[in-house]
Amino acid sequence: MNVEFSEVYGPLINGVFEINNNGTFTAQDPATGKCLATIHYCNEQDVDRAVSAAHGAFAGWKALGQQERARLINALADAVEADSERLARIDALDVGRCISEVRKDYQTAVRHYRYFASVILAHEDHGREIAGGYALGKREPLGVCGQIIPWNAPAIMAAFKLAPALAAGNTVVLKPDENASLSTLELGRHIARIFPAGVVNIVTGLGEVVGAALSAHPQVRKLSFTGSTEVGRIVAGVAAERLVPATLELGGKSANIVFADVEDLDAVVDNATFAAIHNNGQSCLAGTRLFVHGDIFEAFKDKLIESFRRVRVGSPLDEESRVSCLVSAHQGRKVLEYIDIGIAEGATLLVGGARAEVAGCEAGYFIQPTVLLAGNHMRICQEEIFGPVLSLIQWDDYEEMIAQANDTEYGLAAGIYTANLKNAMATANRLEAGSVWINRYSNISDGTAFGGYKNSGIGREFCRETLNAYTQVKTITVQAEVPAPWFAPR
Ligand code: NAD
């Protein structure tokens, strides 16, 4: 199937795709090294015009009301759904992800738009009686939202940002990552057709220039960032300086814990394999530290090695591929370096560990699914690798295991496998993580809050609570009559 997209792209500002004179960067197919398209850089002035457009569109968008905003968000969901095969193929080419997986991202994104188009209608203001009257707590949108997203799952990242912000009545300037802008710009075509001009603007280019200008812009009233903890800190610093709220979805190094009482070892091995290497391991929520109880350790380890060996590594558009190439050579080299670091620190390589060759995709960094027998203190267990690399850790003492599971700067997610519900609940309560999935890793569904403890972020997405982060409360009190004079002579 031919994937149709343009040769040249520019930012979407006030309903118009612009071509500027700031120079271009290439959207490159990481598997083949081919140039897919050229994209115009934005500079500070472009960001300023995008924010002005969003600022100008705010009053009208807010005044449209929930019903009409929900209708337009549903129209976007329909458009993305109808176009999802093409969009998924664009991401497979642009980011290098397996097509079978990116398709699921689009299903999630579509559900996400529909979820917020629905829940906004039930997002009621609150009120209560006060002496002689009423107090109303009315939720109002914040204004222009500056939203910055990473490259690893463009469809989901854009939906997580746009859906709640727009439903709540805000306008948006969205900045996709420079490694994965194509599908977001194609999403922009649907947006430009459906929404009033200026409600959503998309600015392209470098984080240090465009992301920084967007964070610092005085008319941006809310920041929402998904990406690394390192850049999240920069964005949070700017938000603090400017006194605007910021939602931060950052990195992770999640623990996945297997108890000795699991019933179906093969199923657990399969789920733990998925947890670690879905999205080629380029997932914030990847279960990259696998703690397995000593009583079943040897049997589990053998099955895990077999499971990793079985994973089909292939080209992004091959329907059978389950691991494909990393987003860039830079990322590929970083992952290989981490494998070396692990071995140098004393970890034992159990399977994988090298670059895989895929015919026709010689430029791509395909990394063999890798398991290292490791200790939790090692850098490979403390730092985000963002590749198909799993650290396997044996545990025998429960308290020690819990301490190690929590011994990380991150706290995004965790998994538990056990047949004992009491055990599962007690352990879930002990883990410092924003999501704990019992017996099914990454069990995210519409309306379940997602976000990090500790250095994995601030705030929750994908749930009704997110609407609170995109609104502020105005208290209005009503009295039946003006009080009797206090200062005036009687
Ligand atoms: P990154 O932090 O390098 O970049 C993310 C975005 O920030 C990009 O759009 C980039 O252009 C922009 N940026 C860079 N410098 C900036 C600056 N100074 N000011 C403003 N914006 C700037 O992250 P990445 O490497 O693209 O993405 C991978 C990271 O994202 C991983 O750490 C991963 O865990 C995290 N992530 C988290 C979640 C979550 O929900 N918690 C989801 C996906 C990815």
XYZ file of C-alpha atoms and ligand atoms in Angstrom:
534
model
C 0.000 0.000 0.000
C 1.269 3.438 -0.970
C 1.301 5.868 1.917
C 0.230 9.314 0.792
C 1.662 12.400 2.418
C 3.224 15.668 1.306
C 6.831 16.403 0.441
C 6.934 19.677 2.357
C 5.311 20.721 5.625
C 5.195 23.864 7.692
C 3.493 24.886 10.926
C -0.271 25.259 11.276
C -0.945 28.811 12.463
C -4.416 30.327 12.614
C -5.885 27.655 10.334
C -3.218 27.954 7.629
C -0.242 25.697 6.940
C 2.659 28.072 6.466
C 5.925 27.828 4.592
C 8.552 30.165 6.035
C 12.159 31.133 5.355
C 13.710 29.730 8.533
C 15.183 26.658 6.872
C 14.027 23.054 7.001
C 14.741 19.750 8.676
C 14.052 16.286 7.314
C 11.597 13.687 8.439
C 13.729 10.604 7.966
C 12.711 6.963 7.740
C 14.968 5.496 10.454
C 14.837 2.023 8.890
C 16.090 3.012 5.446
C 17.593 6.446 6.039
C 15.353 7.825 3.274
C 14.080 11.397 3.487
C 10.289 11.228 3.784
C 9.567 14.964 3.749
C 11.043 18.312 4.647
C 9.564 20.374 7.452
C 10.008 24.089 8.023
C 11.477 25.187 11.314
C 9.588 27.672 13.429
C 11.384 30.464 15.231
C 10.341 32.634 18.200
C 8.279 34.944 15.965
C 6.306 32.006 14.560
C 5.622 30.775 18.090
C 4.471 34.263 19.003
C 2.047 34.347 16.046
C 0.751 30.866 16.930
C 0.135 31.882 20.535
C -1.543 35.127 19.372
C -3.805 33.095 17.089
C -4.745 30.793 19.971
C -5.263 33.806 22.219
C -7.509 35.438 19.604
C -9.556 32.242 19.194
C -9.999 31.643 22.930
C -13.069 33.791 23.656
C -15.027 32.315 20.736
C -14.051 28.722 21.527
C -14.962 29.138 25.185
C -18.292 30.713 24.243
C -19.188 27.827 21.913
C -20.143 25.797 24.963
C -19.573 22.202 25.926
C -22.076 20.607 23.545
C -20.662 22.178 20.428
C -17.057 21.665 21.487
C -17.836 18.006 22.182
C -19.440 17.692 18.736
C -16.291 19.006 17.035
C -13.996 16.761 19.099
C -16.162 13.791 18.101
C -15.860 14.913 14.467
C -12.072 14.839 14.875
C -12.309 11.330 16.368
C -14.347 10.205 13.334
C -11.846 11.761 10.921
C -8.847 10.152 12.649
C -10.631 6.803 12.735
C -11.425 6.946 9.021
C -7.829 7.930 8.224
C -6.140 5.724 10.821
C -4.559 3.175 8.484
C -2.764 5.914 6.534
C -1.758 7.773 9.694
C -0.457 4.572 11.302
C 1.649 3.846 8.236
C 3.070 7.347 8.344
C 4.142 6.762 11.969
C 5.597 3.350 11.097
C 7.735 5.057 8.444
C 8.581 8.175 10.435
C 9.239 6.630 13.860
C 10.172 3.065 12.846
C 7.512 1.390 14.982
C 5.789 -1.879 14.067
C 2.636 -1.245 12.078
C 0.649 -3.832 14.079
C 1.314 -1.789 17.208
C 0.807 1.726 15.835
C -2.651 0.748 14.624
C -3.561 0.129 18.261
C -2.229 3.582 19.168
C -4.766 5.097 16.787
C -7.596 3.102 18.345
C -6.515 4.447 21.732
C -6.279 7.998 20.395
C -9.752 7.847 18.852
C -11.227 6.491 22.098
C -9.473 9.276 23.953
C -11.033 12.047 21.885
C -14.451 10.412 22.348
C -13.915 9.935 26.071
C -13.286 13.642 26.686
C -16.076 14.673 24.316
C -18.346 12.629 26.608
C -17.063 13.412 30.076
C -16.979 17.147 29.534
C -20.789 17.001 29.365
C -20.851 15.497 32.842
C -18.174 17.797 34.252
C -20.561 19.689 36.433
C -19.891 22.846 38.347
C -20.659 22.569 42.040
C -22.672 24.680 44.394
C -23.805 24.805 48.004
C -26.005 26.786 50.215
C -24.462 29.540 52.339
C -26.207 31.764 54.883
C -28.836 33.699 52.926
C -27.725 32.497 49.519
C -25.650 30.150 47.407
C -22.003 29.687 46.490
C -21.207 28.336 43.037
C -17.881 26.831 42.031
C -17.736 27.376 38.297
C -14.984 25.726 36.263
C -13.542 27.960 33.573
C -10.859 27.241 30.978
C -7.405 28.688 31.531
C -6.739 30.161 28.083
C -3.916 29.245 25.726
C -2.248 25.925 26.543
C 1.324 25.277 25.418
C 1.643 21.532 24.865
C 4.923 19.764 24.126
C 5.061 16.073 23.171
C 7.756 13.418 22.530
C 8.277 11.137 19.547
C 7.540 7.681 20.882
C 3.763 7.516 20.329
C 2.640 10.583 18.347
C -1.043 9.616 17.997
C -1.551 8.947 21.695
C 0.545 11.878 22.843
C -1.396 14.361 20.688
C -4.743 12.924 21.825
C -3.739 12.971 25.521
C -2.974 16.665 25.196
C -5.594 17.979 22.786
C -8.725 16.155 23.939
C -8.978 17.410 27.550
C -7.645 20.900 26.798
C -10.132 21.512 23.989
C -13.074 19.884 25.730
C -12.520 22.181 28.712
C -12.637 25.241 26.434
C -8.957 26.106 26.059
C -7.112 26.816 22.852
C -3.822 25.142 22.058
C -0.376 25.549 20.584
C 1.006 22.027 20.183
C 4.664 21.232 19.557
C 5.424 17.747 18.217
C 8.896 16.265 18.508
C 11.307 16.969 15.669
C 11.795 13.182 15.217
C 8.098 12.503 14.714
C 6.172 15.462 13.346
C 4.590 14.024 10.201
C 1.490 12.319 11.558
C 0.771 15.253 13.891
C 0.925 17.629 10.928
C -1.408 15.305 9.010
C -3.683 15.351 12.066
C -3.487 19.125 11.649
C -5.176 18.826 8.247
C -8.225 17.273 9.902
C -8.078 19.866 12.670
C -7.903 22.750 10.164
C -11.020 21.410 8.424
C -13.046 20.820 11.599
C -12.124 23.497 14.161
C -12.342 27.288 13.951
C -9.043 28.898 12.912
C -6.606 29.423 15.760
C -8.184 26.931 18.185
C -5.352 24.459 17.541
C -1.986 25.571 16.190
C 0.976 23.286 15.552
C 4.516 24.617 15.702
C 7.423 22.632 14.292
C 11.120 22.488 15.055
C 13.644 22.242 17.833
C 12.804 21.876 21.510
C 15.434 24.370 22.655
C 13.986 27.006 20.323
C 10.290 26.306 19.780
C 9.540 24.428 23.004
C 11.447 27.018 25.008
C 9.703 29.974 23.300
C 6.316 28.329 23.834
C 6.963 27.665 27.549
C 8.140 31.224 28.092
C 5.401 33.013 26.147
C 3.487 35.397 28.460
C 0.118 34.624 26.865
C 0.411 30.863 27.521
C -1.615 30.185 30.669
C -1.015 26.444 31.070
C 1.903 24.182 30.178
C 1.621 20.494 29.531
C 4.739 18.516 28.780
C 5.456 14.866 28.047
C 9.077 13.838 27.643
C 12.240 13.263 29.595
C 12.630 14.149 33.261
C 15.608 16.313 32.305
C 13.593 18.583 29.973
C 10.558 18.328 32.255
C 12.609 20.063 34.939
C 13.398 22.921 32.535
C 9.738 23.331 31.628
C 8.710 23.146 35.307
C 11.283 25.827 36.101
C 9.824 28.147 33.482
C 6.307 27.425 34.744
C 7.360 28.254 38.304
C 8.990 31.483 37.180
C 5.876 32.472 35.238
C 3.452 31.141 37.881
C 1.466 29.040 35.432
C 0.339 25.463 36.161
C 2.219 22.634 34.484
C 1.280 19.005 33.910
C 4.396 16.861 33.519
C 4.453 13.277 32.197
C 8.067 12.153 32.418
C 10.332 9.120 32.378
C 10.088 5.762 34.108
C 12.010 2.691 35.220
C 9.160 0.508 36.279
C 9.365 -2.602 38.430
C 7.499 -5.732 37.346
C 7.233 -8.277 40.160
C 6.615 -12.016 39.837
C 5.604 -14.041 42.914
C 6.310 -17.745 43.236
C 2.604 -18.648 43.257
C 1.823 -17.647 39.650
C -0.202 -20.341 37.960
C 0.536 -20.010 34.259
C 4.244 -19.361 33.899
C 4.091 -19.121 30.097
C 1.404 -16.435 30.224
C 3.379 -14.410 32.795
C 6.556 -14.710 30.741
C 4.702 -13.505 27.664
C 3.146 -10.553 29.494
C 6.485 -9.587 31.067
C 8.110 -9.754 27.613
C 5.432 -7.425 26.253
C 5.860 -5.126 29.270
C 9.548 -4.664 28.575
C 9.767 -4.451 24.799
C 6.486 -3.149 23.385
C 7.113 -0.054 21.298
C 10.675 -1.382 20.813
C 11.181 -0.619 24.489
C 10.731 3.092 23.760
C 7.963 3.442 26.271
C 7.871 5.531 29.419
C 5.869 2.839 31.179
C 7.986 -0.151 30.091
C 8.434 -2.751 32.820
C 12.223 -2.756 32.534
C 13.129 -4.160 35.959
C 11.726 -7.659 36.288
C 11.876 -9.064 39.839
C 11.313 -12.831 39.856
C 11.037 -14.923 43.029
C 13.891 -17.352 43.706
C 11.627 -20.445 43.939
C 10.680 -20.193 40.261
C 13.662 -18.197 39.059
C 15.532 -20.797 36.992
C 12.429 -22.092 35.206
C 11.217 -18.548 34.609
C 14.602 -17.401 33.325
C 14.774 -20.216 30.746
C 11.295 -19.431 29.470
C 12.059 -15.719 29.380
C 15.184 -16.265 27.299
C 13.154 -18.397 24.907
C 10.415 -15.766 24.753
C 12.890 -12.980 23.924
C 14.608 -15.172 21.334
C 11.255 -15.881 19.644
C 10.354 -12.214 19.149
C 10.225 -11.415 15.480
C 12.481 -8.477 14.659
C 11.580 -7.021 11.285
C 10.816 -3.992 9.202
C 8.230 -1.528 10.583
C 5.722 -2.272 7.814
C 6.022 -6.064 8.114
C 2.755 -7.231 9.693
C 4.563 -9.980 11.597
C 7.206 -7.741 13.214
C 6.955 -7.349 16.967
C 10.166 -5.352 17.381
C 11.416 -2.989 14.695
C 13.956 -0.201 14.610
C 14.655 2.559 17.079
C 13.704 6.102 16.206
C 17.231 7.186 15.266
C 20.834 6.077 15.029
C 21.503 8.259 18.060
C 18.957 6.306 20.104
C 20.319 3.003 18.747
C 23.870 3.822 19.768
C 22.684 4.926 23.205
C 20.922 1.586 23.778
C 23.962 -0.453 22.679
C 26.115 1.660 24.970
C 23.837 0.850 27.915
C 24.178 -2.877 27.201
C 27.966 -2.444 27.377
C 27.654 -0.409 30.570
C 25.568 -3.186 32.136
C 28.091 -5.873 31.234
C 30.951 -3.700 32.492
C 29.080 -3.287 35.783
C 28.842 -7.064 36.175
C 25.485 -7.897 34.581
C 25.282 -11.187 32.647
C 23.972 -11.084 29.117
C 21.333 -13.826 28.799
C 19.982 -13.146 25.317
C 20.310 -10.507 22.572
C 22.779 -7.723 23.168
C 23.565 -6.700 19.611
C 22.244 -4.905 16.566
C 20.069 -7.059 14.309
C 20.188 -6.894 10.536
C 16.962 -6.566 8.573
C 17.094 -6.875 4.787
C 16.224 -3.649 3.003
C 16.540 -1.652 6.232
C 20.314 -1.473 6.536
C 20.267 2.056 7.993
C 18.033 1.045 10.886
C 19.091 0.381 14.433
C 17.232 -2.850 15.137
C 18.310 -4.090 18.545
C 17.878 -7.757 19.433
C 15.490 -8.124 22.378
C 17.910 -8.260 25.267
C 17.849 -9.628 28.824
C 20.573 -8.890 31.329
C 20.810 -10.612 34.698
C 21.367 -7.595 36.877
C 21.440 -5.991 40.306
C 19.109 -3.110 41.104
C 21.997 -0.786 41.984
C 23.397 -0.951 38.434
C 22.976 1.981 36.048
C 20.951 -0.222 33.676
C 18.412 -0.578 36.512
C 18.427 3.075 37.498
C 18.504 4.950 34.180
C 15.966 4.959 31.378
C 17.436 3.039 28.414
C 14.493 3.377 26.005
C 15.218 0.272 23.959
C 14.247 -3.442 24.063
C 16.442 -4.181 27.068
C 15.225 -5.874 30.240
C 17.032 -6.220 33.559
C 16.187 -9.485 35.322
C 16.584 -9.487 39.103
C 16.111 -12.429 41.476
C 14.374 -11.794 44.789
C 13.935 -13.955 47.883
C 13.197 -11.576 50.719
C 9.900 -9.651 50.339
C 10.958 -6.526 52.252
C 14.226 -6.316 50.355
C 12.391 -6.678 47.047
C 9.925 -3.897 47.928
C 12.807 -1.633 48.953
C 14.573 -2.298 45.651
C 11.425 -1.855 43.579
C 11.021 1.589 45.146
C 14.721 2.404 44.994
C 14.599 4.533 41.850
C 14.111 8.224 41.150
C 11.090 7.307 39.021
C 7.580 6.217 39.961
C 5.499 5.893 36.829
C 4.176 2.331 36.925
C 4.619 -1.175 38.295
C 3.342 -4.677 37.625
C 2.550 -7.589 39.946
C 1.867 -11.212 39.037
C 0.404 -13.447 41.731
C -2.546 -15.760 42.323
C -2.983 -14.340 45.820
C -5.220 -11.260 45.848
C -4.308 -10.323 49.404
C -0.658 -10.380 48.467
C -1.330 -8.344 45.346
C -3.275 -5.654 47.192
C -0.729 -5.364 49.998
C 2.116 -5.077 47.505
C 0.264 -2.536 45.356
C -0.126 -0.383 48.458
C 3.621 -0.493 49.116
C 4.780 0.497 45.622
C 5.650 4.104 44.831
C 4.093 4.270 41.382
C 1.255 6.149 39.706
C -0.178 2.956 38.189
C 0.065 -0.598 39.517
C -1.167 -3.330 37.216
C -1.991 -6.682 38.766
C -1.758 -9.693 36.439
C -1.793 -7.630 33.235
C 0.867 -5.084 32.476
C -0.131 -1.720 30.981
C -3.811 -2.315 31.728
C -4.865 1.187 30.782
C -8.411 1.912 29.745
C -10.501 5.008 29.187
C -10.846 7.017 32.343
C -8.111 5.295 34.361
C -5.743 7.970 35.633
C -2.207 7.844 34.307
C 0.781 9.784 35.639
C 3.840 9.607 37.797
C 4.987 9.578 41.402
C 8.398 11.078 42.244
C 10.458 12.185 39.214
C 8.012 10.631 36.757
C 5.861 13.719 36.788
C 3.112 15.856 38.213
C -0.553 15.470 37.341
C -2.770 12.793 35.828
C -3.945 12.287 32.269
C -6.568 10.082 30.641
C -9.182 10.613 33.336
C -11.843 13.068 34.507
C -9.380 14.617 36.919
C -7.438 15.862 33.879
C -10.256 18.304 33.181
C -9.498 19.959 36.528
C -5.925 20.546 35.378
C -7.238 22.391 32.324
C -9.695 24.565 34.244
C -9.703 26.942 37.186
C -12.511 27.462 39.647
C -14.343 30.734 39.854
C -16.445 31.047 43.002
C -19.616 33.082 42.558
C -21.766 33.815 45.566
C -25.401 34.870 45.427
C -27.225 36.600 48.282
C -30.992 37.135 48.319
C -30.518 40.698 49.521
C -27.874 43.280 50.295
C -26.945 43.130 53.996
C -28.110 45.785 56.405
C -25.659 48.750 56.610
C -22.614 48.182 58.790
C -20.707 51.476 58.418
C -23.512 53.867 57.524
C -25.289 55.647 60.470
C -28.571 54.017 61.380
P 12.629 14.989 25.352
O 12.412 15.485 26.722
O 13.980 15.046 24.771
O 11.702 15.791 24.316
C 10.304 15.909 24.516
C 9.810 17.186 23.848
O 10.409 18.316 24.485
C 10.176 17.302 22.376
O 9.094 17.860 21.655
C 11.362 18.269 22.391
O 11.499 18.979 21.184
C 10.955 19.197 23.520
N 12.047 19.945 24.149
C 13.364 19.658 24.165
N 14.051 20.613 24.828
C 13.142 21.530 25.258
C 13.226 22.729 26.021
N 14.395 23.203 26.470
N 12.084 23.388 26.303
C 10.892 22.919 25.881
N 10.745 21.801 25.135
C 11.862 21.102 24.829
O 12.049 13.516 25.342
P 12.109 12.445 24.176
O 13.461 11.843 24.130
O 11.580 13.025 22.913
O 11.011 11.388 24.668
C 11.319 10.328 25.463
C 11.024 10.636 26.916
O 9.636 10.912 27.065
C 11.312 9.472 27.825
O 11.931 9.929 28.985
C 9.931 8.927 28.136
O 9.855 8.212 29.338
C 9.119 10.172 28.170
N 7.685 9.872 27.977
C 6.852 9.963 29.067
C 5.504 9.643 28.934
C 4.557 9.713 30.108
O 3.354 9.726 29.897
N 5.048 9.754 31.342
C 5.008 9.256 27.691
C 5.882 9.178 26.620
C 7.220 9.495 26.781
